[in-house]
Amino acid sequence: MQTSLPAPSALAAAAEPGIKPTLGRLTRFRRYLRRHPSVLIGGSLLALMALIGLLAPLLWTVDPTAIATSRRTRVPSELYWFGTDMLGRDIYSRVVYGARVSLVVGFSVAILSSVIGLSIGLFAGFVRWADGIVMRIIDGMMSIPPILLAIALMALTRGSIQNVIIAITVAEIPRVARLVRGVVLSLREQPYVEAAIANGARTPRIIFRHILPNTFAPMSVQATYICASAMIIEAILSFIGAGIPPATPSWGNIMAEGRALWQVKPHIILFPAIFLSITVLAVNLLGDGLRDSLDPRLAKAL
Amino acid sequence: MLAFIVRRIITTIPVMAFVALFVFSLLYIAPGDPAAVIAGDQASPADVERIRASLGLDRPYLVRFAEWSFRVLQGDLGTSIFTSLPVTQLIAQRIEPTLSLMVLTLIFAVTIAVPMGVIAAWKAGSWIDRGAMAFAVFGFSVPVFVVGYLLAYVFALQLDWVPVQGYTPLSQGFWPWFKNLILPAVTLGLVYIALIARITRATMLEVLQQDYVRTAQAKGVGQREVLFLHALKNAAVPIVTIIGIGIALLIGGAVVTESVFAIPGLGRLTVDAILRRDYPVIQGVVLMFSLVYVLVNLLIDLTYTLVDPRIRY
């Protein structure tokens, strides 16, 4: 768990042009990437997608919601790179803008469910009387398949990005909470934590100084998997019509619109499908690489 | 043993109680007033109030939850708002396609995934292993509907080997039933295969390092026997566990797969219910799927004693 990880700090330093990273750090980062190529490949692909989403208006796109009935369901051509859909909207522009939705949902869910799950897991791991109750609730929530749980929550609300994020986050929290609780329970038995307790350290100090830092490694791996799963669930929700409102271009929505015509115009579904698959693959590769590099023992177990 | 079974069954009670509470709350906080819907547009506020009282909707939350639970235990899941049919009847009509799809997927996935994981672990580091694990990463990354449309396009539209969409009941013969379900089962099975193959490989890697495996090899037991009898048997518990947990993936995936392949099953029922905001149906489906999931995992826990005689409770 205590393996030194130069990646985040070096990454942050490299990303900010103002700060020049020391040569040692950069070399170490390079060596890290060479040893874990899936981090490099996954990270680069993900960065590329983020860039596409960020720079969407500059990437020769037109208004992704502009309807033009005169150019419906065109096949890909020089003018419409990915063709047009049933309402004549440019699929290339919609797919490029769709990257924003997937990435925003993926990252928001990963961060939110990590933070909330971490708090619940720490609480359950430390407050012994509450552990039983919290774990029963978590068992109950985990016995509802996540997609079904998200669907049920979406049925209560109107389709919007915020609601999709909330619904998926609620569905993902139990997994994080359970993971963190397990880590906390095993860490509590560690001699250094017992020594700190014997020294009279207060609970907050033990949590923040001794427990929390050790949850980061498994948490960051878990967060990438949650990000990937959130992107897929978002696409599924949108695909069945219970997710992002249809006007907003999201990969799930584009595929949902292409559904009726897929036998004659498969390109409408093909392009968002490729983008979604590549993005999820990138996140999964990143997660696998992080897992292998952070904890070799975990690498075998998962 | 009996004591363990009883204890294990008792632990599922609070879990199901929570699920029931969640599912009930879903209807409770759902937007829209059932009394107003039933009373219609012409009703006066007094009429709505009277209907509310006659339905018992004005009573406290916990009282209503108790009543609802009591009815559910008697097998009454309420009435669909949209079709006015009992929810249990709607579920019963749709259960065959979904059950067929899931059982076929389960059989298909396990027969592929377990040998794949075993061989990957045996040939760890080889191109077979790399290939299998690369396949697993792809299985996790490519969403169900993408696989579904891809397979349907190639095998149904271009090659015309199987029907594009639809479902034929088993009562009309095995072959038509199978032909309609094979693509959906492959589609749904991909993630599941990835999951099981990965766990199988990881567990087998550990088991293959054990002394008794070396002993078996040393005394000249055939490689196949060592792998599938000596090693796999001892790797069975985590594999069986993940097969059970993975049922959640199958349930979630079935909703999408049935939409892609136009299979009139529970997944389609769920999607239709969502689009129509038919809350009693959503409640019923979530409750039923969760019950199935909990029971399957309960059964799996109980089979541990069969798989591994060392486990004594």
XYZ file of C-alpha atoms in Angstrom:
615
model
C 0.000 0.000 0.000
C 2.893 2.328 0.739
C 4.423 2.135 -2.732
C 5.536 5.590 -3.771
C 3.562 6.874 -6.696
C 5.196 9.702 -8.597
C 2.419 9.847 -11.162
C -0.115 12.355 -9.763
C 2.376 14.962 -8.642
C 4.479 14.624 -11.756
C 1.360 14.727 -13.872
C 0.194 17.912 -12.152
C 3.608 19.477 -12.567
C 3.797 18.520 -16.200
C 0.322 19.863 -16.853
C 1.129 23.320 -15.505
C 3.577 25.027 -17.783
C 4.575 27.533 -15.095
C 6.147 24.926 -12.857
C 9.184 23.153 -14.236
C 9.318 19.617 -12.876
C 12.692 18.469 -11.648
C 14.478 16.163 -14.006
C 14.451 13.338 -11.483
C 10.730 13.399 -11.174
C 10.179 13.490 -14.907
C 12.533 10.587 -15.430
C 10.780 8.625 -12.750
C 7.429 9.391 -14.324
C 8.713 8.256 -17.720
C 10.019 5.052 -16.217
C 6.688 4.496 -14.499
C 4.827 4.873 -17.787
C 7.235 2.542 -19.557
C 6.726 -0.095 -16.910
C 2.949 0.288 -16.985
C 2.025 0.840 -20.628
C -1.703 0.480 -19.941
C -1.562 3.646 -17.813
C 0.101 5.432 -20.724
C -2.342 4.147 -23.347
C -5.447 4.565 -21.203
C -4.368 7.971 -19.920
C -3.540 9.278 -23.409
C -6.813 8.047 -24.912
C -8.752 9.563 -22.041
C -6.868 12.853 -22.350
C -7.630 12.851 -26.069
C -11.349 12.350 -25.399
C -11.306 15.090 -22.776
C -9.619 17.376 -25.267
C -12.232 16.526 -27.902
C -15.011 17.323 -25.464
C -13.348 20.515 -24.272
C -12.547 21.852 -27.719
C -15.797 20.648 -29.314
C -16.766 24.044 -30.797
C -13.371 24.370 -32.489
C -13.319 20.920 -34.092
C -15.136 21.874 -37.292
C -18.470 21.090 -35.691
C -21.792 22.744 -36.445
C -24.664 23.272 -33.989
C -25.342 19.693 -32.808
C -29.038 20.443 -32.282
C -29.662 22.164 -35.617
C -32.491 20.350 -37.375
C -32.641 20.303 -41.182
C -35.282 18.101 -42.730
C -33.796 18.475 -46.191
C -30.737 16.403 -45.268
C -32.103 13.532 -43.201
C -30.277 10.205 -42.686
C -27.403 10.974 -45.030
C -24.617 8.419 -45.055
C -21.123 9.603 -44.112
C -19.633 11.860 -46.770
C -17.076 14.591 -47.148
C -19.619 17.149 -46.016
C -21.163 15.142 -43.163
C -18.272 13.095 -41.827
C -20.437 10.739 -39.778
C -23.637 11.324 -41.758
C -26.841 12.862 -40.450
C -29.666 11.484 -38.309
C -33.446 11.289 -38.784
C -33.830 14.992 -38.096
C -30.923 15.944 -40.314
C -28.624 16.786 -37.439
C -24.909 16.351 -38.074
C -23.837 13.168 -36.262
C -20.165 14.149 -36.166
C -21.013 17.296 -34.211
C -23.380 15.401 -31.942
C -20.803 12.714 -31.199
C -18.093 15.283 -30.469
C -20.383 17.213 -28.112
C -21.547 13.900 -26.653
C -18.050 13.375 -25.250
C -18.815 16.163 -22.777
C -21.828 14.379 -21.312
C -20.082 11.038 -20.901
C -16.968 12.518 -19.344
C -18.870 14.860 -17.029
C -21.105 12.010 -15.856
C -18.205 9.567 -15.494
C -15.970 11.912 -13.522
C -18.729 13.421 -11.388
C -20.022 10.014 -10.364
C -16.507 8.748 -9.649
C -15.685 11.749 -7.451
C -19.055 12.013 -5.693
C -19.418 8.318 -4.934
C -15.787 8.147 -3.778
C -16.201 11.015 -1.344
C -19.554 9.866 0.020
C -18.613 6.193 0.035
C -15.350 7.026 1.784
C -17.181 8.928 4.519
C -19.696 6.144 5.026
C -16.969 3.501 5.011
C -14.865 5.400 7.557
C -17.930 5.954 9.719
C -18.888 2.266 9.631
C -15.314 1.183 10.231
C -14.852 3.434 13.242
C -18.206 3.765 14.932
C -18.741 0.185 15.915
C -22.368 0.472 17.032
C -23.354 1.914 13.673
C -21.486 -0.701 11.661
C -24.225 -3.316 11.823
C -26.946 -0.926 10.676
C -24.857 0.647 7.926
C -23.769 -2.722 6.599
C -27.339 -4.057 6.511
C -28.404 -1.014 4.494
C -25.433 -1.504 2.163
C -26.280 -5.210 1.777
C -29.828 -4.217 0.941
C -28.745 -1.665 -1.646
C -26.268 -4.073 -3.187
C -28.971 -6.655 -3.626
C -30.647 -4.370 -6.152
C -28.697 -4.626 -9.421
C -27.042 -1.182 -9.983
C -28.627 -0.510 -13.362
C -32.059 -1.366 -12.004
C -31.467 0.894 -9.000
C -30.451 3.768 -11.275
C -33.482 3.128 -13.504
C -35.816 3.127 -10.500
C -34.360 6.413 -9.242
C -34.600 7.996 -12.679
C -38.276 7.019 -12.789
C -38.836 9.388 -9.879
C -37.322 12.425 -11.499
C -37.129 14.229 -14.764
C -34.287 13.373 -17.092
C -31.378 15.766 -16.614
C -27.616 15.455 -16.294
C -27.760 16.236 -12.574
C -30.387 13.589 -11.907
C -28.508 11.003 -13.941
C -25.366 11.750 -11.920
C -27.262 11.483 -8.631
C -28.986 8.242 -9.598
C -25.767 6.521 -10.701
C -23.884 7.858 -7.674
C -26.450 6.384 -5.286
C -26.178 3.066 -7.113
C -22.366 3.071 -6.866
C -21.906 4.293 -3.270
C -22.428 0.903 -1.554
C -19.481 -0.670 -3.376
C -17.103 2.111 -2.275
C -18.400 2.154 1.286
C -17.938 -1.585 1.604
C -14.419 -1.451 0.176
C -13.377 1.396 2.503
C -14.885 -0.284 5.535
C -12.927 -3.441 4.770
C -9.695 -1.464 4.431
C -10.404 0.441 7.671
C -11.120 -2.736 9.598
C -7.874 -4.348 8.461
C -5.860 -1.164 9.083
C -7.218 -0.830 12.607
C -5.470 -4.066 13.469
C -2.114 -2.798 12.191
C 0.519 -2.321 14.910
C 1.185 1.305 13.988
C -2.464 2.201 14.396
C -2.635 0.362 17.700
C 0.522 2.195 18.756
C -1.069 5.519 17.856
C -4.156 4.622 19.873
C -1.982 3.564 22.792
C -0.179 6.883 22.507
C -3.457 8.623 23.134
C -3.989 9.950 19.622
C -7.518 11.199 19.118
C -9.810 9.467 16.631
C -9.764 12.314 14.043
C -5.982 12.257 14.049
C -5.919 8.478 13.593
C -8.401 8.722 10.754
C -6.732 11.556 8.873
C -3.118 10.700 9.582
C -3.041 6.907 9.598
C -6.129 5.491 7.954
C -7.153 7.913 5.214
C -3.820 7.988 3.330
C -3.878 4.213 3.105
C -7.324 4.127 1.543
C -6.204 6.273 -1.404
C -4.528 3.483 -3.362
C -7.502 1.080 -3.450
C -9.866 4.050 -3.750
C -8.231 5.495 -6.853
C -8.430 2.119 -8.575
C -12.060 1.719 -7.554
C -12.821 5.261 -8.736
C -11.631 4.508 -12.273
C -13.826 1.423 -12.453
C -16.761 3.448 -11.174
C -16.064 6.077 -13.818
C -16.184 3.413 -16.539
C -19.328 1.835 -15.154
C -21.003 5.252 -14.788
C -20.364 6.043 -18.448
C -21.934 2.745 -19.474
C -24.930 3.194 -17.168
C -25.458 6.740 -18.457
C -25.478 5.441 -22.025
C -27.907 2.671 -21.048
C -30.236 5.100 -19.256
C -30.226 7.467 -22.212
C -30.607 4.560 -24.627
C -33.794 3.310 -22.964
C -35.121 6.851 -22.658
C -34.674 7.350 -18.929
C -31.527 9.441 -18.945
C -30.265 12.677 -20.442
C -33.057 14.676 -22.150
C -33.198 13.844 -25.879
C -32.291 17.362 -26.993
C -28.860 17.124 -25.360
C -26.440 15.188 -27.545
C -25.133 12.233 -25.555
C -23.820 8.983 -26.991
C -26.679 7.045 -25.452
C -29.217 9.476 -26.908
C -27.723 9.351 -30.395
C -27.885 5.556 -30.303
C -31.451 5.661 -28.985
C -32.427 7.853 -31.936
C -30.692 5.528 -34.360
C -32.489 2.506 -32.988
C -35.514 2.618 -35.261
C -33.355 2.803 -38.385
C -30.404 0.651 -37.430
C -31.062 -2.037 -40.024
C -30.907 0.402 -42.935
C -28.736 3.191 -41.494
C -26.350 1.486 -39.075
C -23.932 4.439 -39.137
C -26.143 6.438 -36.766
C -25.470 3.902 -34.026
C -21.958 2.957 -35.134
C -20.135 6.223 -34.462
C -21.350 6.974 -30.931
C -20.834 3.269 -30.155
C -17.181 3.438 -31.229
C -16.552 6.595 -29.198
C -18.247 5.193 -26.110
C -16.335 1.922 -26.342
C -12.966 3.637 -26.786
C -13.595 5.957 -23.841
C -14.680 3.170 -21.514
C -11.748 1.065 -22.688
C -9.378 3.945 -21.916
C -10.730 4.318 -18.391
C -10.559 0.557 -17.796
C -6.972 0.381 -19.069
C -6.033 3.254 -16.784
C -7.684 1.456 -13.863
C -5.932 -1.839 -14.617
C -2.588 -0.084 -14.892
C -3.085 1.826 -11.642
C -4.118 -1.373 -9.896
C -1.050 -3.269 -11.101
C 1.310 -0.456 -10.168
C -0.205 0.422 -6.799
C -0.490 -3.026 -5.343
C 1.042 -6.080 -6.954
C -0.854 -8.337 -4.564
C -4.166 -6.761 -5.524
C -3.207 -7.175 -9.177
C -3.357 -10.907 -8.833
C -6.516 -10.949 -6.782
C -8.633 -8.840 -9.099
C -25.343 -27.670 8.753
C -29.054 -27.182 9.306
C -28.282 -24.468 11.815
C -26.158 -22.724 9.192
C -28.893 -22.907 6.575
C -31.399 -21.447 9.003
C -28.973 -18.726 10.077
C -28.118 -17.849 6.476
C -31.798 -17.642 5.538
C -32.453 -15.383 8.505
C -29.724 -12.958 7.390
C -31.531 -12.437 4.101
C -34.599 -11.143 5.930
C -33.204 -7.697 6.842
C -31.767 -7.391 3.338
C -35.109 -8.080 1.701
C -36.829 -5.841 4.241
C -34.586 -2.979 3.181
C -35.260 -3.666 -0.488
C -38.998 -3.715 0.252
C -38.756 -0.411 2.138
C -36.813 1.157 -0.722
C -39.237 -0.108 -3.331
C -42.230 1.031 -1.299
C -40.716 4.475 -0.779
C -40.306 4.698 -4.539
C -44.064 4.740 -4.977
C -44.545 6.855 -1.881
C -42.369 9.706 -3.071
C -43.191 9.267 -6.750
C -44.596 12.429 -8.309
C -48.322 12.392 -9.061
C -51.260 11.762 -6.754
C -52.892 8.349 -7.317
C -56.145 9.541 -5.722
C -56.366 12.458 -8.153
C -55.567 10.155 -11.081
C -58.316 7.714 -10.113
C -60.835 10.455 -9.389
C -60.388 11.918 -12.864
C -60.525 15.471 -14.182
C -64.093 16.244 -13.129
C -63.682 15.416 -9.448
C -63.968 18.029 -6.745
C -61.314 18.261 -4.036
C -63.800 16.578 -1.670
C -64.141 13.624 -4.044
C -60.367 13.261 -4.253
C -60.180 13.382 -0.464
C -62.853 10.683 -0.174
C -61.077 8.405 -2.632
C -57.832 9.006 -0.807
C -59.430 7.938 2.459
C -61.098 4.899 0.896
C -57.746 3.777 -0.555
C -56.081 4.353 2.786
C -53.681 6.832 1.237
C -54.166 9.333 4.064
C -52.695 7.031 6.668
C -49.146 7.316 8.026
C -46.156 6.067 6.047
C -45.293 3.118 8.267
C -48.880 1.895 8.452
C -49.102 1.935 4.686
C -45.737 0.192 4.416
C -46.931 -2.559 6.761
C -50.133 -3.038 4.760
C -48.266 -3.042 1.483
C -45.710 -5.574 2.773
C -48.528 -7.781 3.963
C -50.121 -7.739 0.520
C -46.755 -8.400 -1.171
C -46.197 -11.399 1.071
C -49.541 -12.696 -0.133
C -48.358 -12.301 -3.714
C -50.228 -9.077 -4.510
C -47.951 -6.521 -6.152
C -50.703 -4.056 -6.947
C -52.216 -2.991 -10.249
C -50.502 -1.440 -13.236
C -51.607 2.174 -13.751
C -51.330 1.932 -17.518
C -52.852 -1.463 -18.313
C -55.022 -1.916 -15.187
C -53.768 -5.504 -14.973
C -52.300 -7.020 -11.814
C -48.522 -6.558 -11.758
C -48.007 -10.230 -10.900
C -49.884 -11.172 -14.059
C -47.777 -8.822 -16.191
C -44.605 -10.284 -14.704
C -45.826 -13.856 -15.192
C -46.539 -13.166 -18.891
C -43.043 -11.808 -19.464
C -40.992 -14.167 -17.372
C -40.351 -16.928 -19.918
C -38.242 -14.962 -22.446
C -36.119 -13.383 -19.714
C -35.606 -16.632 -17.872
C -34.699 -18.384 -21.150
C -32.245 -15.650 -22.047
C -30.586 -15.675 -18.647
C -30.287 -19.445 -18.327
C -28.914 -19.774 -21.856
C -26.439 -16.947 -21.208
C -25.391 -18.498 -17.929
C -24.700 -21.895 -19.524
C -22.962 -20.371 -22.519
C -20.828 -17.994 -20.461
C -19.713 -20.514 -17.862
C -18.767 -23.151 -20.450
C -16.598 -20.604 -22.258
C -15.258 -18.528 -19.383
C -14.081 -21.214 -16.976
C -11.918 -23.168 -19.475
C -10.670 -19.833 -20.815
C -9.560 -18.735 -17.361
C -8.032 -22.129 -16.579
C -6.009 -22.216 -19.783
C -4.961 -18.581 -19.372
C -3.640 -19.379 -15.895
C -1.932 -22.561 -17.095
C -0.212 -20.730 -19.938
C 0.319 -17.569 -17.891
C 2.318 -14.982 -19.797
C 1.863 -16.688 -23.158
C 0.018 -15.197 -26.090
C -3.041 -17.305 -25.169
C -3.086 -15.705 -21.747
C -2.563 -12.217 -23.147
C -5.251 -12.790 -25.735
C -7.731 -14.031 -23.158
C -7.082 -11.118 -20.832
C -7.220 -8.567 -23.650
C -10.568 -10.099 -24.555
C -11.648 -9.672 -20.936
C -10.765 -5.965 -20.945
C -12.725 -5.532 -24.176
C -15.640 -7.430 -22.669
C -15.741 -4.961 -19.807
C -15.424 -1.936 -22.051
C -17.761 -2.527 -24.965
C -21.308 -1.768 -23.823
C -23.992 -4.392 -24.241
C -25.951 -2.631 -26.976
C -22.851 -2.043 -29.045
C -22.095 -5.777 -29.040
C -25.738 -6.510 -29.709
C -26.067 -4.309 -32.776
C -22.698 -5.430 -34.108
C -23.574 -9.135 -33.838
C -27.062 -8.580 -35.202
C -25.680 -6.632 -38.148
C -23.107 -9.251 -39.057
C -24.874 -12.536 -38.274
C -28.494 -11.647 -38.865
C -28.503 -8.899 -41.495
C -25.406 -9.674 -43.559
C -25.004 -13.432 -43.158
C -28.672 -14.158 -42.467
C -27.884 -17.103 -40.200
C -30.373 -16.250 -37.477
C -33.472 -14.048 -37.150
C -32.716 -10.372 -36.539
C -35.099 -9.820 -33.667
C -37.959 -11.354 -31.755
C -38.613 -14.342 -29.580
C -40.166 -17.772 -30.145
C -41.486 -19.577 -27.067
C -39.864 -22.850 -26.132
C -43.234 -24.570 -26.602
C -42.839 -24.086 -30.383
C -39.778 -26.241 -30.479
C -36.221 -26.046 -29.231
C -34.565 -25.020 -32.480
C -36.606 -21.863 -33.275
C -36.290 -20.863 -29.630
C -32.546 -21.385 -29.692
C -32.049 -19.610 -33.021
C -33.773 -16.506 -31.728
C -31.895 -16.464 -28.464
C -28.355 -17.307 -29.481
C -27.319 -13.760 -30.480
C -28.874 -12.125 -27.415
C -27.206 -14.735 -25.202
C -23.776 -14.102 -26.756
C -24.352 -10.353 -26.413
C -25.394 -10.541 -22.800
C -22.727 -13.117 -22.011
C -19.701 -11.096 -23.071
C -19.305 -9.029 -19.883
C -20.127 -12.070 -17.828
C -17.467 -14.144 -19.611
C -14.920 -11.397 -19.031
C -15.739 -11.295 -15.334
C -15.690 -15.052 -14.747
C -12.586 -15.668 -16.890
C -10.656 -13.032 -14.965
C -11.517 -14.427 -11.562
C -10.926 -17.999 -12.739
C -7.477 -17.075 -13.999
C -6.539 -15.213 -10.823
C -7.714 -18.027 -8.539
C -6.120 -20.731 -10.656
C -2.792 -18.900 -10.667
C -2.789 -19.113 -6.902
C -3.929 -22.732 -6.740
C -1.426 -23.894 -9.352
C 1.403 -22.822 -7.041
C 0.233 -25.178 -4.303
C 2.307 -28.171 -3.310
C -0.326 -30.761 -4.113
C -0.435 -29.592 -7.720
C 3.314 -30.157 -7.977
C 2.879 -33.529 -6.311
C 0.174 -34.521 -8.779
C 2.372 -33.477 -11.681
C 5.337 -35.295 -10.192
C 3.479 -38.565 -9.888
C 2.554 -38.322 -13.542
C -1.074 -37.240 -13.505
C -2.101 -35.925 -16.920
C -2.066 -32.139 -17.390
C -5.770 -31.992 -18.112
C -6.587 -33.928 -14.980
C -4.327 -31.751 -12.842
C -5.925 -28.603 -14.183
C -9.565 -29.534 -14.187
C -9.738 -32.032 -11.332
C -7.068 -31.127 -8.817
C -6.727 -27.411 -9.315
C -10.117 -26.240 -10.549
C -11.908 -28.060 -7.775
C -9.947 -26.111 -5.217
C -10.461 -22.843 -7.069
C -14.203 -23.403 -7.194
C -15.378 -21.223 -4.299
C -14.324 -17.782 -5.648
C -15.453 -18.784 -9.144
C -18.882 -19.875 -7.981
C -19.143 -16.689 -5.901
C -18.438 -14.449 -8.875
C -20.930 -16.388 -10.995
C -23.544 -15.503 -8.368
C -22.546 -11.862 -8.009
C -22.411 -11.529 -11.781
C -26.143 -12.287 -11.971
C -26.576 -8.571 -11.217
C -24.788 -7.816 -14.488
C -27.071 -10.220 -16.321
C -30.180 -8.581 -14.888
C -28.999 -5.092 -15.825
C -27.826 -6.269 -19.223
C -31.088 -8.092 -19.942
C -32.949 -4.773 -19.882
C -30.765 -3.508 -22.726
C -30.417 -6.778 -24.634
C -34.177 -7.246 -24.742
C -34.554 -3.732 -26.124
C -31.969 -4.329 -28.840
C -33.379 -7.698 -29.916
C -37.062 -6.863 -29.354
C -37.568 -9.698 -26.878
C -40.857 -9.340 -25.001
C -39.429 -10.054 -21.555
C -39.149 -8.423 -18.164
C -36.497 -6.013 -19.391
C -38.858 -4.628 -21.993
C -41.578 -4.488 -19.363
C -39.250 -2.395 -17.209
C -38.369 -0.018 -20.038
C -42.014 0.419 -21.016
C -42.949 0.989 -17.376
C -40.272 3.680 -17.024
C -41.422 5.499 -20.132
C -45.037 5.427 -18.928
C -44.130 6.149 -15.298
C -46.033 3.016 -14.327
C -44.714 2.912 -10.759
C -46.410 -0.276 -9.497
C -44.819 -2.202 -12.375
C -41.388 -0.670 -11.702
C -41.795 -1.583 -8.039
C -42.782 -5.136 -8.868
C -39.932 -5.710 -11.306
C -37.270 -4.259 -8.988
C -38.603 -6.273 -6.072
C -38.712 -9.477 -8.076
C -35.262 -9.115 -9.640
C -33.741 -8.301 -6.253
C -35.441 -11.301 -4.686
C -34.087 -13.553 -7.429
C -30.615 -12.076 -6.982
C -30.680 -12.554 -3.208
C -32.020 -16.103 -3.484
C -29.456 -17.137 -6.102
C -26.660 -15.893 -3.880
C -28.222 -17.616 -0.890
C -28.271 -20.877 -2.836
C -24.653 -20.356 -3.861
C -23.635 -19.817 -0.249
C -25.322 -23.075 0.601
C -23.589 -24.953 -2.213
C -20.175 -24.021 -0.820
C -20.467 -26.970 1.504
C -20.884 -29.228 -1.525
C -18.054 -27.649 -3.485
C -15.651 -27.544 -0.579
C -16.181 -30.140 2.158
C -13.672 -28.275 4.334
C -16.275 -25.572 4.851
C -18.277 -26.668 7.861
C -20.756 -24.469 9.557
